[in-house]
Short mmCIF file of C-alpha atoms and ligand atoms in Angstrom, two decimals:
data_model
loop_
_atom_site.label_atom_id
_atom_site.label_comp_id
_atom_site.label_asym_id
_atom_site.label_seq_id
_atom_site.Cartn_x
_atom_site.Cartn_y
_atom_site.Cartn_z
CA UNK Y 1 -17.92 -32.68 11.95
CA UNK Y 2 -20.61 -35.20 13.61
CA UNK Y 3 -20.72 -35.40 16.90
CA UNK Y 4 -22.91 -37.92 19.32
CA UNK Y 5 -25.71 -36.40 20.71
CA UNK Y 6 -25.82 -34.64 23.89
CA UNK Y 7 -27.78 -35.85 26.72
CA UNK Y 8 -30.15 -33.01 26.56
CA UNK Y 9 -30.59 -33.96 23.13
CA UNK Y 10 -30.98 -37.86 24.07
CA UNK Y 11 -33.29 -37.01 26.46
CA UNK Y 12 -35.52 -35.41 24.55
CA UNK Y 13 -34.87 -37.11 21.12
CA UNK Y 14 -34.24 -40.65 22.04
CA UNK Y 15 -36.26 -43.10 20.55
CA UNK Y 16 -39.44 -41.64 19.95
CA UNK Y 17 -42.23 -43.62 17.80
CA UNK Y 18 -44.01 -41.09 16.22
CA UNK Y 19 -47.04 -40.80 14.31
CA UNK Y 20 -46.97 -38.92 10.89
CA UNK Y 21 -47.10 -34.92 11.92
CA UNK Y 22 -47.27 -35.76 15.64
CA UNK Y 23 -44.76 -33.96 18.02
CA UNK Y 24 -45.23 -36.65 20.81
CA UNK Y 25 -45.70 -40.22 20.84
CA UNK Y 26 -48.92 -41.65 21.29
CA UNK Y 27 -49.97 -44.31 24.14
CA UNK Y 28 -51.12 -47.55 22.82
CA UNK Y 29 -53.71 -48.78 25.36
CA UNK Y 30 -53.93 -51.68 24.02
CA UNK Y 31 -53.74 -55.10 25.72
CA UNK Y 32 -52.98 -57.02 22.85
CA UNK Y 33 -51.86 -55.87 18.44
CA UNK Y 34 -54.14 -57.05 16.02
CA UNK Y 35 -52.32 -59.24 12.82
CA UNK Y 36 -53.67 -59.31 9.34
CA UNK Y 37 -53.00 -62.87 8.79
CA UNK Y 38 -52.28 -66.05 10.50
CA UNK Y 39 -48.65 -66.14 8.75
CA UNK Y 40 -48.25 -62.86 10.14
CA UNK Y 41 -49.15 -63.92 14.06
CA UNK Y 42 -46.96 -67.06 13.21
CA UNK Y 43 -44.31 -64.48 12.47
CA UNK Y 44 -44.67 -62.28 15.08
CA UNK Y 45 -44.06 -65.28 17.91
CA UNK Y 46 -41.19 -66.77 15.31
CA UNK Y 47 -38.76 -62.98 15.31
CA UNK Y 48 -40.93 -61.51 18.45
CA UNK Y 49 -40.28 -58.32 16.18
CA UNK Y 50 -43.13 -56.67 16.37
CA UNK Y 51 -45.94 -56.19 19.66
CA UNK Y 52 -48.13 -59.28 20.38
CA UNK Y 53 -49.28 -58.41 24.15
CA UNK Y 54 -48.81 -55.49 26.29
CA UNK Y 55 -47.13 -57.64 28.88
CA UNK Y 56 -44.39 -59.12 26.79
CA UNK Y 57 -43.61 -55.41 25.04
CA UNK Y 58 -45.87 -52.18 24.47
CA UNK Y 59 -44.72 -49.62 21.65
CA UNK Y 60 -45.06 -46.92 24.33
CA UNK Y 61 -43.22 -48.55 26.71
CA UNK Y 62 -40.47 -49.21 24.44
CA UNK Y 63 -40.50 -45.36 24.17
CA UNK Y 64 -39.53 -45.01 27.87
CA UNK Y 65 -37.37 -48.39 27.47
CA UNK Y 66 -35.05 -46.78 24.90
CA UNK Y 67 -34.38 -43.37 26.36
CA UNK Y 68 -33.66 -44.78 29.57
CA UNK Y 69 -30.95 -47.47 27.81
CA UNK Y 70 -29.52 -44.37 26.14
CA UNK Y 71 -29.48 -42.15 28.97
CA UNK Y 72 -27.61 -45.23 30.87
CA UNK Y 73 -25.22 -46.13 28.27
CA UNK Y 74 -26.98 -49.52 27.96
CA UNK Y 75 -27.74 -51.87 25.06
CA UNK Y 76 -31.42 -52.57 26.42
CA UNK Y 77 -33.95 -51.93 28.90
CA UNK Y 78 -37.20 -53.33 30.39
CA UNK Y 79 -40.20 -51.35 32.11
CA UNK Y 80 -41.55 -52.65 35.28
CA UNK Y 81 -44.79 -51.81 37.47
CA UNK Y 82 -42.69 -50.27 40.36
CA UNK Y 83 -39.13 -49.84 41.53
CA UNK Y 84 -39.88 -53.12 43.39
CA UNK Y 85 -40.41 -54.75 40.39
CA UNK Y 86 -37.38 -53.94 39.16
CA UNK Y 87 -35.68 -55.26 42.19
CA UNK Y 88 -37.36 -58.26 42.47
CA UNK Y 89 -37.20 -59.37 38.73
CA UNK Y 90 -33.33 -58.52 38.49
CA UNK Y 91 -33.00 -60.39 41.14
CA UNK Y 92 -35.15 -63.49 40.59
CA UNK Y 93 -33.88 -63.65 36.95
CA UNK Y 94 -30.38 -64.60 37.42
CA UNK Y 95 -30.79 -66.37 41.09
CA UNK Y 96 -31.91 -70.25 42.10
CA UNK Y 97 -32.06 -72.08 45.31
CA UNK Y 98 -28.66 -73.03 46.64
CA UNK Y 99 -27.53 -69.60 45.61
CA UNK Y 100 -26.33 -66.83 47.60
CA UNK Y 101 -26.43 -62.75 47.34
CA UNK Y 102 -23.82 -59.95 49.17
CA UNK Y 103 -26.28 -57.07 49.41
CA UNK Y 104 -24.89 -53.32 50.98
CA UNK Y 105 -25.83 -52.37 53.99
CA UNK Y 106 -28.33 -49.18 53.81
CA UNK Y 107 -31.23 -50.72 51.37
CA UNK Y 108 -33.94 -49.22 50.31
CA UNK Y 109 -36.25 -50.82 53.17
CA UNK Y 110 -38.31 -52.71 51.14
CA UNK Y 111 -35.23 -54.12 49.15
CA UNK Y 112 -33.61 -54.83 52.32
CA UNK Y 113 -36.48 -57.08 53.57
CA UNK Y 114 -36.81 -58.32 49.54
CA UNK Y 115 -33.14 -59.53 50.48
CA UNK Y 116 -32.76 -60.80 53.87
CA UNK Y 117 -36.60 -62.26 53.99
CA UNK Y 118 -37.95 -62.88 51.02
CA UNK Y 119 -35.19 -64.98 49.18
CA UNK Y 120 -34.34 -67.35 52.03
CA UNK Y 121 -38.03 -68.06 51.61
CA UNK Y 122 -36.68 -70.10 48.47
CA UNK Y 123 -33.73 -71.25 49.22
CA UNK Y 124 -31.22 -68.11 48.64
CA UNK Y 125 -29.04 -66.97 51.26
CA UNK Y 126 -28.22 -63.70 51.25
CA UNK Y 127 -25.37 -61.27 53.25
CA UNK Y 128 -24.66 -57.57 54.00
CA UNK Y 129 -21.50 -56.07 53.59
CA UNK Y 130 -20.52 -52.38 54.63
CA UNK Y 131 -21.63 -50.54 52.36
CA UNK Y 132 -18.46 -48.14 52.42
CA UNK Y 133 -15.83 -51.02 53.03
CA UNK Y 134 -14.80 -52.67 49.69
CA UNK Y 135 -13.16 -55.32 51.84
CA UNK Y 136 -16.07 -56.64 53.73
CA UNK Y 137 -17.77 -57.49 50.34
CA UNK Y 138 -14.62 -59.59 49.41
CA UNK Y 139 -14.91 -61.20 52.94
CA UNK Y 140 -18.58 -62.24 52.09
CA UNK Y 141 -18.23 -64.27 48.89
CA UNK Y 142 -19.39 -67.70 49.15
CA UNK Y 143 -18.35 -70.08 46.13
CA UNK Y 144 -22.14 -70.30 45.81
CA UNK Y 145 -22.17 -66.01 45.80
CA UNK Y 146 -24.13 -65.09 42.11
CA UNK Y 147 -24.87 -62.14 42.85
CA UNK Y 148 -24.17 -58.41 44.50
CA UNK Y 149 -26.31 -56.50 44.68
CA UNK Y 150 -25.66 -52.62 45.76
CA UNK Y 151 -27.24 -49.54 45.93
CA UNK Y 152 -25.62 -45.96 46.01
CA UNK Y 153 -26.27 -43.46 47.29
CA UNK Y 154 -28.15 -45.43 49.87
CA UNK Y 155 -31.72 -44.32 51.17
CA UNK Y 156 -31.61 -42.61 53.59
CA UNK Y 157 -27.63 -42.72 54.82
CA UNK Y 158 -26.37 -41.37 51.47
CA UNK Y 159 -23.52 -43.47 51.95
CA UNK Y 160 -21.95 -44.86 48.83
CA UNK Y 161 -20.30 -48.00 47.65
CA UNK Y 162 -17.06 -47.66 45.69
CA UNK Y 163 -18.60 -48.93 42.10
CA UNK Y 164 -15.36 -49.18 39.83
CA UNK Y 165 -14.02 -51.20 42.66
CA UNK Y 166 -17.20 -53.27 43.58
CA UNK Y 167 -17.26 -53.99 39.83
CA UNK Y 168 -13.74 -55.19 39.36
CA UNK Y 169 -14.07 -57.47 42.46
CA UNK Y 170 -17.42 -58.86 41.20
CA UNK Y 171 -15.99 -59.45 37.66
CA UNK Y 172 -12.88 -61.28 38.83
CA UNK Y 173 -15.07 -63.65 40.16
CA UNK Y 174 -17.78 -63.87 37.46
CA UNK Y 175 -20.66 -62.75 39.79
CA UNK Y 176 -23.10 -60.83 38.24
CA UNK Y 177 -23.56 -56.84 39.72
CA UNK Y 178 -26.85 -55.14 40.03
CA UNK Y 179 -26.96 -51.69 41.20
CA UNK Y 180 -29.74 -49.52 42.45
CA UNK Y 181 -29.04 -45.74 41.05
CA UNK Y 182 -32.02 -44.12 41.80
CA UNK Y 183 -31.34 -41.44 43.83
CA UNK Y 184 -28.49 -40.75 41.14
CA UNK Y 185 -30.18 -41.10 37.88
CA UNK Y 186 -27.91 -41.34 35.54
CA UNK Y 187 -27.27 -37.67 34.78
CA UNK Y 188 -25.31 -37.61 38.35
CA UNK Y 189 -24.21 -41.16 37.75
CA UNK Y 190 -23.34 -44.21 35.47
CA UNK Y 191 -22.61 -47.32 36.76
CA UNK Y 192 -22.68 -49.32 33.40
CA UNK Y 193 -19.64 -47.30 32.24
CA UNK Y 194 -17.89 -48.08 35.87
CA UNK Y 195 -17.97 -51.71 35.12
CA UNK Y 196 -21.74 -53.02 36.74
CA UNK Y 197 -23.84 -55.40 34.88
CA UNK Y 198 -27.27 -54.01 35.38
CA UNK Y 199 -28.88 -51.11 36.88
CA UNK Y 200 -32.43 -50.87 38.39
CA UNK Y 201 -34.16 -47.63 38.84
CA UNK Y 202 -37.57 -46.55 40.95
CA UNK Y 203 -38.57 -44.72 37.78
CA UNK Y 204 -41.58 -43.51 40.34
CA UNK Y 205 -38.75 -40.73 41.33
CA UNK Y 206 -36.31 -39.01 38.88
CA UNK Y 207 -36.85 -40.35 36.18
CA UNK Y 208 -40.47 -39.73 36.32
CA UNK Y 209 -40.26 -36.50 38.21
CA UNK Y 210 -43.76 -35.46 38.85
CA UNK Y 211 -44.85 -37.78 41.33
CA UNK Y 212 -47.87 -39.05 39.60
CA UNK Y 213 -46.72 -42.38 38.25
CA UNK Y 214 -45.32 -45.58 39.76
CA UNK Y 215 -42.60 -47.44 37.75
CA UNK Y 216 -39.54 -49.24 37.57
CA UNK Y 217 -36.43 -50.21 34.99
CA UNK Y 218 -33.66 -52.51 34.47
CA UNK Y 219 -31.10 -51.68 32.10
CA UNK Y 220 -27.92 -53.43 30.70
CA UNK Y 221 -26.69 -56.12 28.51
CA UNK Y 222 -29.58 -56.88 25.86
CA UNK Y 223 -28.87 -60.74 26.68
CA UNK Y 224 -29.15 -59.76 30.28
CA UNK Y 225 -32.02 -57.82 29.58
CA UNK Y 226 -33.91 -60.73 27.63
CA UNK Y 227 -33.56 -62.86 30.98
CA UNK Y 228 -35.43 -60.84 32.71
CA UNK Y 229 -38.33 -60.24 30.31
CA UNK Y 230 -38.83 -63.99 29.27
CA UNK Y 231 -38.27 -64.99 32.80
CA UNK Y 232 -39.76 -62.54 35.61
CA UNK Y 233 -41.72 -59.96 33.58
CA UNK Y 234 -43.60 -62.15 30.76
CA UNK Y 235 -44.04 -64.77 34.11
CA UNK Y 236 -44.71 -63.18 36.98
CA UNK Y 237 -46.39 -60.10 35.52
CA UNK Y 238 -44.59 -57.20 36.61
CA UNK Y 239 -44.69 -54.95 33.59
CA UNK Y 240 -45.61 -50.95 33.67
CA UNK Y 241 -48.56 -49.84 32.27
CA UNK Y 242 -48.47 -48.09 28.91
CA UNK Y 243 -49.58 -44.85 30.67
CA UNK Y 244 -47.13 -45.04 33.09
CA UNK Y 245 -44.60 -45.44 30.45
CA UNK Y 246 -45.60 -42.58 28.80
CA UNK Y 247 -45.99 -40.20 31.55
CA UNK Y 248 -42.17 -40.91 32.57
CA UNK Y 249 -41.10 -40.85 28.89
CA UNK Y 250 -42.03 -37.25 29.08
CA UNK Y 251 -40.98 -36.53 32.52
CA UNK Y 252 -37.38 -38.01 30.74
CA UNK Y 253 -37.49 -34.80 28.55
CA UNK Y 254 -36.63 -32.75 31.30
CA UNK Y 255 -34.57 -34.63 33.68
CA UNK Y 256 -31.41 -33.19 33.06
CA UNK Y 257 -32.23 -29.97 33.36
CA UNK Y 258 -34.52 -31.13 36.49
CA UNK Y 259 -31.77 -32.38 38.01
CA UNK Y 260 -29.13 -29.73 37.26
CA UNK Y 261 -31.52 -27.78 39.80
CA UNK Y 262 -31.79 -30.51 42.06
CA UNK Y 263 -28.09 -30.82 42.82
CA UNK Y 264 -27.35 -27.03 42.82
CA UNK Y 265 -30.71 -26.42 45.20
CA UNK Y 266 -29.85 -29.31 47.47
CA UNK Y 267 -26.15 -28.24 47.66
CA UNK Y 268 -26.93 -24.72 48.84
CA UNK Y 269 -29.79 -25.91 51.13
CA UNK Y 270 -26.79 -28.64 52.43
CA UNK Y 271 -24.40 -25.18 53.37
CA UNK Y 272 -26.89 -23.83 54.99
CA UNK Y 273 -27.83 -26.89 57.20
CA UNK Y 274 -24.61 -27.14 58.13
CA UNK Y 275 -24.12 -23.59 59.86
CA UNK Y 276 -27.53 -23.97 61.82
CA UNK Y 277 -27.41 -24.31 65.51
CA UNK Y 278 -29.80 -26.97 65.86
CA UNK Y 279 -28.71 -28.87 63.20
CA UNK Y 280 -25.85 -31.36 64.42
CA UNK Y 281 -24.68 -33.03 61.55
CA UNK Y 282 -25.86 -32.44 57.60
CA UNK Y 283 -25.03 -35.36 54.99
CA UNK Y 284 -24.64 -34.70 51.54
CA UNK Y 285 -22.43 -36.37 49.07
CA UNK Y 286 -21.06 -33.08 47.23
CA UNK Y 287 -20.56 -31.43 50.69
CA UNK Y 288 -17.30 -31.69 51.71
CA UNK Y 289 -18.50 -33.36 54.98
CA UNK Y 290 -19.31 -36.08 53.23
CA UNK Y 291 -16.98 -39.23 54.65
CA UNK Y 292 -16.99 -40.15 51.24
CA UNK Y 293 -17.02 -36.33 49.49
CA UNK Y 294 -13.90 -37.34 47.06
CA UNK Y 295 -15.57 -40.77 46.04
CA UNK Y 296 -18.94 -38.40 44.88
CA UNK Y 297 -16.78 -36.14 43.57
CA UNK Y 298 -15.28 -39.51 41.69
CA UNK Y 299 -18.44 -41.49 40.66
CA UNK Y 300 -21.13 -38.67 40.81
CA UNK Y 301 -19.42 -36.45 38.46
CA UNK Y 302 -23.13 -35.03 37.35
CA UNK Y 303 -23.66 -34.09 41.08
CA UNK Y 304 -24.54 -34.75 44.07
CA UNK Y 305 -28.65 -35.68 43.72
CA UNK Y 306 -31.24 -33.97 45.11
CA UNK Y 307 -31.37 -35.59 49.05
CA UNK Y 308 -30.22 -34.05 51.76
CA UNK Y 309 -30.22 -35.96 55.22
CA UNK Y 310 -29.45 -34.11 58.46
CA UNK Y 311 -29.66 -35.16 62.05
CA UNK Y 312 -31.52 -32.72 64.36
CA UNK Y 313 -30.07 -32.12 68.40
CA UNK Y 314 -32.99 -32.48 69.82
CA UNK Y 315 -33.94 -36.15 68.69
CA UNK Y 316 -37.31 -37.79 67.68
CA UNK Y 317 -38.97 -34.92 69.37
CA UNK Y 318 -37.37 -32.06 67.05
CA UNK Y 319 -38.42 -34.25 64.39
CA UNK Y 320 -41.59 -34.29 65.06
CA UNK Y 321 -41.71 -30.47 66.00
CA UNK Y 322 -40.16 -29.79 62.42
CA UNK Y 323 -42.72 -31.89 60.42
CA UNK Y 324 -45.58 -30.23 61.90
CA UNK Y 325 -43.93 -26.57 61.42
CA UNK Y 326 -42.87 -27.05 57.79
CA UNK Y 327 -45.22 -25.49 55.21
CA UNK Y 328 -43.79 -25.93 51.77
CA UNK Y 329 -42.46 -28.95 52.24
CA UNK Y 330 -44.39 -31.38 52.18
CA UNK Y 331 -44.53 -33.89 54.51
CA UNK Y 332 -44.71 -37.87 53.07
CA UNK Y 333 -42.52 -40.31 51.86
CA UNK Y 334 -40.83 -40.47 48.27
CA UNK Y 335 -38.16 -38.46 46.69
CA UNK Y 336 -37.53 -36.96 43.57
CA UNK Y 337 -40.86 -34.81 42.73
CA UNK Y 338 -40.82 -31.40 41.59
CA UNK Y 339 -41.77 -30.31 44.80
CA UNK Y 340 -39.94 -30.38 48.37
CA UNK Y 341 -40.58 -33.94 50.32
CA UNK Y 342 -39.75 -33.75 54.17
CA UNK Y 343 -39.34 -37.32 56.18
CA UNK Y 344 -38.88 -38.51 59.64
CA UNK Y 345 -37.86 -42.20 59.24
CA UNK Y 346 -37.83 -42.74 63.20
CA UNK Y 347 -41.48 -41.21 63.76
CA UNK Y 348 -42.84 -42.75 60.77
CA UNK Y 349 -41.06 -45.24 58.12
CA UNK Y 350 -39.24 -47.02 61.16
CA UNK Y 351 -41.24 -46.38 63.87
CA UNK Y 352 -42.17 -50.36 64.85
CA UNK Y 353 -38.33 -51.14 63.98
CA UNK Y 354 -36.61 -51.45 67.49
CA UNK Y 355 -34.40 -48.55 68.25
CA UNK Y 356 -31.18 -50.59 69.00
CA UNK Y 357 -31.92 -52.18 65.15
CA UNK Y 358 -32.85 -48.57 63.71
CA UNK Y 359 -29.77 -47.06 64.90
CA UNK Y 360 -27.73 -49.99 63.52
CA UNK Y 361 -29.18 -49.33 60.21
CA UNK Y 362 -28.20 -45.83 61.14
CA UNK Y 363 -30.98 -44.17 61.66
CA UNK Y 364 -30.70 -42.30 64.18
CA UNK Y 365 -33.59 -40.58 65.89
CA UNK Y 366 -33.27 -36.80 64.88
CA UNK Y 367 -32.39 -37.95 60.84
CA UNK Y 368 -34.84 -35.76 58.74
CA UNK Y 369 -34.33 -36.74 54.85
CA UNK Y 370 -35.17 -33.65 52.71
CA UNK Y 371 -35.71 -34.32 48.85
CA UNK Y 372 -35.39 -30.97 47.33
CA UNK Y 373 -37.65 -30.00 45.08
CA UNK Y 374 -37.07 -27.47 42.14
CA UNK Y 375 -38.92 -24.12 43.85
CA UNK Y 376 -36.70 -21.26 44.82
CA UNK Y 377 -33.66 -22.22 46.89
CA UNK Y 378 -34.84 -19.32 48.94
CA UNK Y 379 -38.22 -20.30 49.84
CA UNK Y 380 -37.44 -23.64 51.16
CA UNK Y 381 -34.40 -22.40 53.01
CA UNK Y 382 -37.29 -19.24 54.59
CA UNK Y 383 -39.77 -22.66 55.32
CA UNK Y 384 -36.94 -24.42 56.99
CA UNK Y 385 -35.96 -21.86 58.89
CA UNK Y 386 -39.29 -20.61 60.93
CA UNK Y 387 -40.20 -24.40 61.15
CA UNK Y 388 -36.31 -24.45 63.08
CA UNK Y 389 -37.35 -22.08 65.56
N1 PLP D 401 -35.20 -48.10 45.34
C1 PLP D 401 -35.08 -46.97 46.07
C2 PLP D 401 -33.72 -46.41 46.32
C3 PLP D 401 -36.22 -46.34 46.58
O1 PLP D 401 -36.09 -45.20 47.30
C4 PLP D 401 -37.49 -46.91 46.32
C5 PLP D 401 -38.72 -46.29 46.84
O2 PLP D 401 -38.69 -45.39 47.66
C6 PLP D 401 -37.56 -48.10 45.58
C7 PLP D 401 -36.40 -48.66 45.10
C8 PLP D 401 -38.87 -48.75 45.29
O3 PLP D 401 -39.54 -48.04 44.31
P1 PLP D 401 -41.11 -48.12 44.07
O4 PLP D 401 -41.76 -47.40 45.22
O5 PLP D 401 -41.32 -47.46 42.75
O6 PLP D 401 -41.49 -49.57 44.07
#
């Protein structure tokens, strides 16, 4: 009996370009493909079927391209420089002046100010719904609205937006969804399958895993897909580097067992948050504080990620106390590394952001964001701890 491949097996197998007797794929650095005759350039630009210059299509970033669309349950993909990238050229693709966006609430920061700043700059509106309240995207349609654009979980409120639903809405109305599932990845979540259009990934986390290269994705529709590259990519220049490609085609490899670990470590590090005196309230969206636990349970049926946000009692001040205590974890920004990453958003990412606007976007001053790394439960728990005191 045949049976579709596994997504261990995907992972690893998934479309590799090997060389004869070679176990790994190797990275073309090369800016542009050599042709053997001029009927053969001719047909390269007539079928674009084969590589002409590394920033319309690199073998080796097709690599990462095709394990990510498989991984994702897509028909295509297309590499990108950063997560920003990816953002900004799903966006840009499918949007023109006059037009208008519903974006969550809870944005990635820099997607937030991508939103609310940089597209009025040419002539697209945009507007935030809550991101837990179906309803309030409904309420913020325009008959100009192209576009919604979510993200869930969101960074750092791990709150979530109810996809299947988001999807139907968006679909009745024949406006195009774009989702940001990054701190998911799709082992924990797939929003293609729910019903969204296209799905952007910082590739610089998860998917990449190591925290040594910078990258984004967009993944969907191959027509969709083709937008993008002929429009934003090939145009504006956004594309990864071959390198980069490669180095997160291998971190793919391993991501689901990476993240098996990440969801069971940041679960039991989550539990024990939540019985710690100094700790007043822990978010995570597999713990069954979770406002949203039975949605996770619902649309993360992989698990719950690897962040864990928690708000300390004493404020800014314990934040700061804790950052300076922990060892292991290490403090700076980013998620989804190997090792433990420890933040203070109010001390650092949104320090010059007025409080009254921080809390709004609810941060609130004693929110640490933990991304859990893949050492021993124990020995971030025993860092977490003395750093407590
Ligand atoms: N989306 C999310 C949810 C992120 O957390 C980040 C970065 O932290 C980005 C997008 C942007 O990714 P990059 O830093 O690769 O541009």
């Amino acid at each position: 009996m045949k049976r579709s491949w596994g997504i261990h097996t995907r992972a690893i197998h998934t479309g590799m370009e090997l060389e004869p007797r070679d176990v790994t794929p190797p990275i073309h650095m090369a800016n542009t493909f050599i042709f053997e005759s001029a009927e053969q350039v001719a047909q390269a630009f007539e079928y674009e079927d084969q590589p002409v210059y590394t920033r319309w299509g690199n073998p080796t970033t097709s690599v990462m391209e095709r394990k990510i669309a498989a991984l994702e349950n897509a028909e295509a993909a297309v590499g990108t420089a950063s997560g920003m990238a990816a953002v900004a050229a799903a966006l840009l693709a499918f949007l023109e002046s006059g037009d208008h966006v519903v974006a969550t609430t809870g944005l990635y920061s820099a997607s937030y100010h991508f939103v609310t700043e940089d597209l009025p700059r040419y002539g697209i509106r945009a507007s935030l719904a809550e991101a837990t309240d179906p309803s309030s995207f409904e309420a913020a349609i325009l008959p100009e609205t192209r576009v919604i654009y979510l993200e869930s979980p969101g960074n750092p409120t791990l709150l979530m937006n109810d996809i299947t639903a988001l999807a139907a809405l968006a679909r009745d109305r024949n406006i195009l969804t774009i989702i940001d599932n990054t701190f998911a990845t799709p082992i924990n979540q797939r929003p293609l399958d729910m019903g969204i259009d296209l799905v952007v990934h910082s590739v610089t986390k998860y998917l990449g895993g190591h925290g040594d290269a910078l990258g984004g994705v967009v993944a969907g529709r191959a027509a969709l897909i083709e937008n993008i590259l002929k429009g934003p990519i090939r145009r504006m220049g956004g594309c990864i580097s071959p390198f980069n490609a490669w180095l997160v085609a291998r971190g793919i490899a391993t991501l689901p067992i990476r993240m098996a670990r990440h969801n069971t470590n940041a679960l039991q590090i989550a539990e024990w948050l939540d019985t710690h005196p100094v700790v007043a309230w822990v978010r995570y969206p597999w713990h069954p504080s979770h406002p949203q636990f039975d949605l996770a349970q619902q649309q993360m049926p992989g698990g719950g990620g690897g962040v864990v946000v928690f708000e300390l009692v004493g404020g800014v001040e314990a934040g700061v106390h804790l950052l300076n205590r922990v060892e292991l974890c290490a403090r700076t920004v980013s998620l989804g590394d190997v090792r433990t990453l420890i933040t203070h958003p109010a001390s650092t990412t949104h320090r010059s952001v007025p409080r009254e606007a921080r809390l709004r976007a609810r941060i609130t001053d004693g929110l640490v964001r933990l991304a859990v790394g893949l050492e021993d439960v124990e020995d971030i728990v025993m860092d977490l701890e003395q750093a407590l005191q």
